[in-house]
mmCIF file of C-alpha atoms in Angstrom:
data_model
loop_
_atom_site.group_PDB
_atom_site.id
_atom_site.type_symbol
_atom_site.label_atom_id
_atom_site.label_comp_id
_atom_site.label_asym_id
_atom_site.label_seq_id
_atom_site.Cartn_x
_atom_site.Cartn_y
_atom_site.Cartn_z
ATOM 1 C CA MET A 7 39.054 97.360 77.109
ATOM 2 C CA PRO A 8 38.000 94.215 79.173
ATOM 3 C CA THR A 9 38.745 93.795 82.233
ATOM 4 C CA LEU A 10 38.802 90.397 84.639
ATOM 5 C CA TYR A 11 36.851 91.329 88.514
ATOM 6 C CA VAL A 12 38.259 89.382 90.834
ATOM 7 C CA VAL A 13 34.589 89.116 93.231
ATOM 8 C CA ALA A 14 34.816 87.994 97.042
ATOM 9 C CA THR A 15 31.803 86.603 98.284
ATOM 10 C CA PRO A 16 30.411 85.735 101.700
ATOM 11 C CA ILE A 17 31.847 83.189 103.738
ATOM 12 C CA GLY A 18 27.993 82.834 105.336
ATOM 13 C CA ASN A 19 26.297 85.236 106.466
ATOM 14 C CA LEU A 20 24.643 86.233 103.310
ATOM 15 C CA SER A 21 24.496 90.167 104.738
ATOM 16 C CA ASP A 22 28.917 90.346 104.135
ATOM 17 C CA MET A 23 27.779 90.706 101.353
ATOM 18 C CA THR A 24 29.468 94.211 99.517
ATOM 19 C CA PRO A 25 27.372 96.834 97.543
ATOM 20 C CA ARG A 26 30.341 96.933 94.402
ATOM 21 C CA ALA A 27 30.045 93.303 94.650
ATOM 22 C CA LEU A 28 26.857 93.021 94.228
ATOM 23 C CA GLN A 29 26.855 95.523 91.057
ATOM 24 C CA THR A 30 29.610 94.832 89.803
ATOM 25 C CA LEU A 31 28.143 90.208 89.389
ATOM 26 C CA GLY A 32 25.218 92.635 87.996
ATOM 27 C CA GLU A 33 27.387 94.174 85.120
ATOM 28 C CA VAL A 34 29.975 91.556 83.686
ATOM 29 C CA SER A 35 28.441 89.202 81.328
ATOM 30 C CA LEU A 36 29.783 86.634 82.339
ATOM 31 C CA ILE A 37 30.759 84.424 85.822
ATOM 32 C CA ALA A 38 33.047 82.617 85.868
ATOM 33 C CA ALA A 39 31.725 80.216 89.179
ATOM 34 C CA GLU A 40 34.607 77.456 91.589
ATOM 35 C CA ASP A 41 30.574 75.723 92.002
ATOM 36 C CA THR A 42 27.503 77.114 89.396
ATOM 37 C CA ARG A 43 24.967 75.330 92.207
ATOM 38 C CA ARG A 44 26.287 77.096 94.773
ATOM 39 C CA THR A 45 27.162 80.475 93.232
ATOM 40 C CA ARG A 46 23.218 80.057 91.591
ATOM 41 C CA PRO A 47 21.372 80.381 94.733
ATOM 42 C CA LEU A 48 23.172 83.138 95.663
ATOM 43 C CA LEU A 49 22.702 85.126 92.807
ATOM 44 C CA THR A 50 18.692 84.144 92.915
ATOM 45 C CA HIS A 51 19.138 85.547 96.563
ATOM 46 C CA PHE A 52 20.083 89.113 95.502
ATOM 47 C CA GLY A 53 18.273 89.328 92.285
ATOM 48 C CA ILE A 54 21.187 89.033 89.628
ATOM 49 C CA SER A 55 20.634 87.030 86.079
ATOM 50 C CA THR A 56 23.941 87.639 85.356
ATOM 51 C CA PRO A 57 25.225 83.713 83.059
ATOM 52 C CA LEU A 58 27.696 81.222 85.136
ATOM 53 C CA VAL A 59 30.333 79.533 83.098
ATOM 54 C CA SER A 60 32.312 76.530 85.915
ATOM 55 C CA TYR A 61 35.650 77.693 86.704
ATOM 56 C CA HIS A 62 37.041 74.779 89.009
ATOM 57 C CA LYS A 63 41.032 73.531 89.801
ATOM 58 C CA HIS A 64 39.654 70.328 87.016
ATOM 59 C CA ASN A 65 39.322 72.707 84.133
ATOM 60 C CA GLU A 66 41.201 76.097 84.718
ATOM 61 C CA GLN A 67 43.769 75.303 82.926
ATOM 62 C CA GLY A 68 41.786 74.841 79.738
ATOM 63 C CA ARG A 69 38.599 77.319 80.883
ATOM 64 C CA ALA A 70 41.458 79.861 81.317
ATOM 65 C CA ALA A 71 42.668 79.702 77.758
ATOM 66 C CA GLU A 72 39.054 79.306 76.472
ATOM 67 C CA LEU A 73 37.616 82.565 78.892
ATOM 68 C CA VAL A 74 41.114 84.730 78.644
ATOM 69 C CA ALA A 75 40.486 84.244 74.814
ATOM 70 C CA ARG A 76 36.523 84.900 74.446
ATOM 71 C CA MET A 77 37.366 88.304 77.020
ATOM 72 C CA SER A 78 39.417 89.762 74.281
ATOM 73 C CA ALA A 79 37.875 88.889 70.638
ATOM 74 C CA GLU A 80 34.828 89.846 72.084
ATOM 75 C CA ASN A 81 35.352 92.036 74.370
ATOM 76 C CA ILE A 82 33.574 91.535 77.369
ATOM 77 C CA ASP A 83 34.466 92.034 81.388
ATOM 78 C CA ILE A 84 34.130 88.278 84.075
ATOM 79 C CA ALA A 85 33.195 88.358 86.982
ATOM 80 C CA LEU A 86 35.977 85.127 88.884
ATOM 81 C CA VAL A 87 34.597 84.042 92.033
ATOM 82 C CA SER A 88 34.661 80.874 94.271
ATOM 83 C CA ASP A 89 32.217 78.928 96.092
ATOM 84 C CA ALA A 90 32.857 81.063 99.484
ATOM 85 C CA GLY A 91 35.483 84.262 100.317
ATOM 86 C CA THR A 92 38.373 85.113 98.069
ATOM 87 C CA PRO A 93 38.915 83.435 95.386
ATOM 88 C CA CYS A 94 42.591 82.334 94.155
ATOM 89 C CA ILE A 95 43.557 81.400 97.787
ATOM 90 C CA SER A 96 43.432 77.923 98.065
ATOM 91 C CA ASP A 97 40.975 78.818 96.237
ATOM 92 C CA PRO A 98 41.625 78.568 91.653
ATOM 93 C CA GLY A 99 41.889 81.357 89.397
ATOM 94 C CA SER A 100 45.096 82.355 90.120
ATOM 95 C CA VAL A 101 46.308 80.712 86.186
ATOM 96 C CA PHE A 102 43.180 82.450 85.432
ATOM 97 C CA VAL A 103 44.374 85.711 86.652
ATOM 98 C CA ALA A 104 47.771 85.153 85.548
ATOM 99 C CA ALA A 105 47.135 84.341 81.826
ATOM 100 C CA ALA A 106 44.558 87.403 81.986
ATOM 101 C CA ARG A 107 47.272 89.576 82.694
ATOM 102 C CA THR A 108 49.766 87.992 80.290
ATOM 103 C CA ALA A 109 46.798 88.728 76.970
ATOM 104 C CA GLY A 110 46.915 92.440 78.369
ATOM 105 C CA ILE A 111 43.842 91.873 80.750
ATOM 106 C CA ALA A 112 43.278 94.791 83.341
ATOM 107 C CA VAL A 113 43.301 93.099 86.509
ATOM 108 C CA VAL A 114 40.385 94.026 89.554
ATOM 109 C CA PRO A 115 40.426 92.744 93.216
ATOM 110 C CA ILE A 116 36.672 92.785 94.589
ATOM 111 C CA PRO A 117 37.653 93.153 98.262
ATOM 112 C CA GLY A 118 35.217 91.448 101.133
ATOM 113 C CA ALA A 119 34.318 88.606 103.228
ATOM 114 C CA CYS A 120 38.068 86.931 104.169
ATOM 115 C CA SER A 121 38.413 83.443 106.572
ATOM 116 C CA VAL A 122 42.129 84.409 107.389
ATOM 117 C CA VAL A 123 41.648 88.562 107.504
ATOM 118 C CA ALA A 124 38.741 87.412 110.337
ATOM 119 C CA ALA A 125 40.350 85.072 112.554
ATOM 120 C CA LEU A 126 43.930 86.787 113.335
ATOM 121 C CA SER A 127 40.699 89.992 114.000
ATOM 122 C CA VAL A 128 39.659 87.898 116.751
ATOM 123 C CA CYS A 129 41.870 85.877 117.391
ATOM 124 C CA GLY A 130 43.964 87.893 119.875
ATOM 125 C CA PHE A 131 47.503 87.014 118.430
ATOM 126 C CA SER A 132 49.607 90.098 118.246
ATOM 127 C CA ALA A 133 49.543 89.511 113.817
ATOM 128 C CA THR A 134 51.744 92.476 112.570
ATOM 129 C CA GLU A 135 52.645 89.500 111.136
ATOM 130 C CA PHE A 136 52.237 86.046 109.672
ATOM 131 C CA THR A 137 52.755 83.219 107.298
ATOM 132 C CA PHE A 138 49.365 82.028 106.171
ATOM 133 C CA VAL A 139 49.591 78.371 105.437
ATOM 134 C CA GLY A 140 46.155 76.783 103.876
ATOM 135 C CA PHE A 141 45.542 73.055 104.457
ATOM 136 C CA LEU A 142 48.614 71.415 105.137
ATOM 137 C CA PRO A 143 49.161 68.013 103.568
ATOM 138 C CA LYS A 144 47.846 65.085 104.397
ATOM 139 C CA GLY A 145 50.646 63.275 105.355
ATOM 140 C CA GLY A 146 54.566 61.810 104.761
ATOM 141 C CA LYS A 147 57.570 63.930 104.473
ATOM 142 C CA GLU A 148 55.617 67.242 103.117
ATOM 143 C CA LEU A 149 53.970 67.241 106.386
ATOM 144 C CA ALA A 150 56.888 66.438 108.125
ATOM 145 C CA LYS A 151 58.741 69.514 105.828
ATOM 146 C CA CYS A 152 55.791 71.423 106.378
ATOM 147 C CA THR A 153 55.442 71.153 110.500
ATOM 148 C CA GLU A 154 59.512 71.988 110.709
ATOM 149 C CA LYS A 155 59.228 75.220 108.470
ATOM 150 C CA ILE A 156 56.302 76.677 111.115
ATOM 151 C CA ALA A 157 58.510 75.249 114.215
ATOM 152 C CA LEU A 158 62.174 77.532 112.225
ATOM 153 C CA ARG A 159 59.622 80.554 111.848
ATOM 154 C CA GLY A 160 57.924 80.230 114.806
ATOM 155 C CA GLY A 161 54.703 83.003 115.426
ATOM 156 C CA ILE A 162 51.476 83.316 113.425
ATOM 157 C CA HIS A 163 50.173 80.771 110.990
ATOM 158 C CA VAL A 164 46.936 80.739 109.811
ATOM 159 C CA ILE A 165 45.268 77.517 108.444
ATOM 160 C CA PHE A 166 42.991 76.291 107.215
ATOM 161 C CA ALA A 167 41.219 72.433 108.016
ATOM 162 C CA SER A 168 38.547 70.615 106.899
ATOM 163 C CA SER A 169 35.902 69.433 108.482
ATOM 164 C CA HIS A 170 36.997 65.495 108.114
ATOM 165 C CA ARG A 171 40.554 67.155 109.402
ATOM 166 C CA ILE A 172 40.456 68.692 112.306
ATOM 167 C CA LYS A 173 40.069 66.602 114.489
ATOM 168 C CA ASP A 174 43.734 64.685 112.919
ATOM 169 C CA THR A 175 44.818 68.718 112.196
ATOM 170 C CA THR A 176 44.738 69.209 116.152
ATOM 171 C CA SER A 177 45.739 66.422 117.010
ATOM 172 C CA LEU A 178 49.071 66.736 115.663
ATOM 173 C CA LEU A 179 50.113 70.473 116.307
ATOM 174 C CA ALA A 180 49.130 69.394 120.071
ATOM 175 C CA LYS A 181 51.807 66.690 119.280
ATOM 176 C CA GLU A 182 54.274 69.249 117.173
ATOM 177 C CA PHE A 183 53.498 71.785 119.354
ATOM 178 C CA PRO A 184 53.296 71.189 122.855
ATOM 179 C CA THR A 185 53.754 74.313 123.674
ATOM 180 C CA SER A 186 52.118 77.117 121.832
ATOM 181 C CA GLU A 187 48.640 78.465 121.849
ATOM 182 C CA LEU A 188 45.801 77.797 119.446
ATOM 183 C CA PHE A 189 42.624 80.011 117.775
ATOM 184 C CA ALA A 190 40.374 77.355 116.080
ATOM 185 C CA ILE A 191 36.941 78.944 115.067
ATOM 186 C CA ASN A 192 34.388 77.019 112.931
ATOM 187 C CA ASP A 193 31.220 78.103 110.382
ATOM 188 C CA ILE A 194 33.239 81.422 110.671
ATOM 189 C CA THR A 195 29.804 84.411 109.722
ATOM 190 C CA LYS A 196 27.458 81.660 110.719
ATOM 191 C CA LEU A 197 24.760 81.412 112.796
ATOM 192 C CA HIS A 198 26.424 78.305 114.653
ATOM 193 C CA GLU A 199 29.674 80.113 114.647
ATOM 194 C CA LEU A 200 32.106 77.855 117.064
ATOM 195 C CA ALA A 201 35.162 79.306 118.436
ATOM 196 C CA PHE A 202 38.288 77.399 120.323
ATOM 197 C CA TYR A 203 41.302 78.619 122.034
ATOM 198 C CA GLY A 204 43.640 77.810 124.667
ATOM 199 C CA THR A 205 47.334 75.157 124.461
ATOM 200 C CA THR A 206 47.583 73.517 120.827
ATOM 201 C CA ALA A 207 46.253 69.799 122.826
ATOM 202 C CA GLU A 208 43.937 71.639 125.132
ATOM 203 C CA VAL A 209 41.735 73.016 121.736
ATOM 204 C CA ALA A 210 42.821 69.447 120.256
ATOM 205 C CA GLN A 211 40.802 67.920 123.342
ATOM 206 C CA SER A 212 37.389 71.024 122.674
ATOM 207 C CA VAL A 213 37.281 69.717 119.072
ATOM 208 C CA SER A 214 37.243 65.336 119.594
ATOM 209 C CA ALA A 215 35.022 65.767 123.015
ATOM 210 C CA ASN A 216 32.060 68.154 120.841
ATOM 211 C CA GLU A 217 29.970 66.046 118.531
ATOM 212 C CA LYS A 218 29.822 68.555 116.097
ATOM 213 C CA ALA A 219 33.036 69.188 114.887
ATOM 214 C CA GLY A 220 32.825 67.806 111.947
ATOM 215 C CA LEU A 221 30.169 69.920 110.628
ATOM 216 C CA GLY A 222 32.040 72.897 108.329
ATOM 217 C CA GLU A 223 35.032 74.498 107.403
ATOM 218 C CA TYR A 224 37.858 75.553 109.781
ATOM 219 C CA THR A 225 40.368 78.607 110.400
ATOM 220 C CA LEU A 226 43.492 77.945 112.926
ATOM 221 C CA VAL A 227 46.158 80.400 113.484
ATOM 222 C CA LEU A 228 48.734 78.678 115.718
ATOM 223 C CA ASN A 229 50.947 81.156 117.614
ATOM 224 C CA THR A 230 54.045 79.252 118.432
ATOM 225 C CA PRO A 231 57.927 80.415 119.752
ATOM 226 C CA GLN A 232 61.100 80.278 116.994
ATOM 227 C CA SER A 233 62.624 77.097 118.283
ATOM 228 C CA LYS A 234 66.568 76.656 118.876
ATOM 229 C CA PRO A 235 68.608 76.837 115.371
ATOM 230 C CA THR A 236 70.755 74.674 114.586
ATOM 231 C CA ALA A 237 74.186 75.005 114.102
ATOM 232 C CA GLU A 238 72.778 74.554 110.573
ATOM 233 C CA GLU A 239 70.937 76.456 110.781
ATOM 234 C CA LYS A 240 72.565 79.823 112.454
ATOM 235 C CA ILE A 241 74.293 80.255 109.658
ATOM 236 C CA ALA A 242 71.096 79.558 106.797
ATOM 237 C CA PRO A 243 71.597 83.232 105.011
ATOM 238 C CA GLU A 244 75.514 82.122 103.760
ATOM 239 C CA ALA A 245 73.602 78.880 102.397
ATOM 240 C CA LEU A 246 71.277 80.197 100.802
ATOM 241 C CA ILE A 247 73.948 82.614 98.906
ATOM 242 C CA LEU A 248 75.877 79.626 97.979
ATOM 243 C CA ASN A 249 73.004 77.300 97.116
ATOM 244 C CA GLU A 250 71.805 80.558 94.519
ATOM 245 C CA MET A 251 74.892 80.877 92.977
ATOM 246 C CA VAL A 252 75.755 77.279 92.510
ATOM 247 C CA GLN A 253 72.115 76.932 91.012
ATOM 248 C CA SER A 254 73.639 80.152 88.531
ATOM 249 C CA GLY A 255 76.098 77.376 87.625
ATOM 250 C CA CYS A 256 79.098 78.068 90.282
ATOM 251 C CA ASP A 257 80.986 75.283 90.393
ATOM 252 C CA ILE A 258 80.259 74.693 94.540
ATOM 253 C CA ARG A 259 84.154 74.332 95.547
ATOM 254 C CA THR A 260 84.909 77.413 94.228
ATOM 255 C CA ALA A 261 80.871 78.614 95.317
ATOM 256 C CA ALA A 262 82.677 77.318 99.220
ATOM 257 C CA ALA A 263 85.600 79.354 99.407
ATOM 258 C CA VAL A 264 84.002 82.343 98.322
ATOM 259 C CA VAL A 265 80.803 82.949 100.744
ATOM 260 C CA GLU A 266 83.337 81.538 103.856
ATOM 261 C CA LYS A 267 86.043 84.548 102.816
ATOM 262 C CA HIS A 268 83.130 87.186 102.913
ATOM 263 C CA GLY A 269 80.766 85.101 105.332
ATOM 264 C CA HIS A 270 81.441 83.440 109.707
ATOM 265 C CA ALA A 271 81.539 80.408 108.501
ATOM 266 C CA SER A 272 83.954 77.318 107.395
ATOM 267 C CA ARG A 273 83.356 75.569 104.233
ATOM 268 C CA ASN A 274 81.841 72.657 105.790
ATOM 269 C CA GLU A 275 79.648 73.684 107.765
ATOM 270 C CA LEU A 276 78.519 75.665 104.633
ATOM 271 C CA TYR A 277 78.604 72.287 102.937
ATOM 272 C CA LYS A 278 76.011 70.761 105.560
ATOM 273 C CA ALA A 279 73.991 74.522 105.914
ATOM 274 C CA SER A 280 73.676 73.960 101.775
ATOM 275 C CA LEU A 281 73.303 70.209 102.123
ATOM 276 C CA ARG A 282 70.189 70.823 105.185
ATOM 277 C CA LEU A 283 68.247 74.127 103.767
ATOM 278 C CA LYS A 284 67.808 71.837 99.701
ATOM 279 C CA GLU A 285 66.316 69.385 101.957
ATOM 280 C CA MET A 286 63.920 71.694 104.061
ATOM 281 C CA LEU A 287 63.406 74.343 101.516
ATOM 282 C CA ASN A 288 63.025 71.433 98.835
ATOM 283 C CA LEU A 289 65.486 73.513 96.500
#
């Protein structure tokens, strides 16, 4: 039976490559890589000569179907890798994994380096619960919705930022979350790893003042208190039930009457909360 291995690779320091990952990459018939130009030097460093095929966000739909068909026809194993870290987390791969599962192909994780977990382990915040945000939207309504959701949830949020957006990202967080703490780590596990900690404003100022801030990728951990809920947000669970009933085909007035009878909100409050949630959650 063919197997798709989802293999984590180092996010910087090559010594973080696991023995199991090396064994897997050396034994599979093919490696699907986000960028073959970045993966080939890694394989050469460890003396691995397994053939490579490109698999990235611009070709993943067609390439996933092609590779799954080949695995089934030839009964071969394939390893999936991204440029760094664990595939499928803000990196391509989920389409391939889903297609493989649909085709009855086994999917096996080969865990290893992960910038999210690494940053959480050294941020100093209690991370019993956290929300992974990934890269923030570039602007407009999508960015406003994203920051509103963060404020509503409160707690720990992990955010990615590229080198050319880090100053804008930290400035935005300082503006939107002035009472929050922020941990930012750059070039994690690499020779010139750099970390900043403080209030969002302090970190934004440190990043802005650092002449090397525009180099490398960033993982940010935002620790923000939950904002005081509005009247609509206090009855959000009941409004969600209302929306679910409407989406299932129930008339909104009938649904509101049912929820009102078994809940604590008036029909008018439910209607307002329903509209608010639709806007916030993009329902």
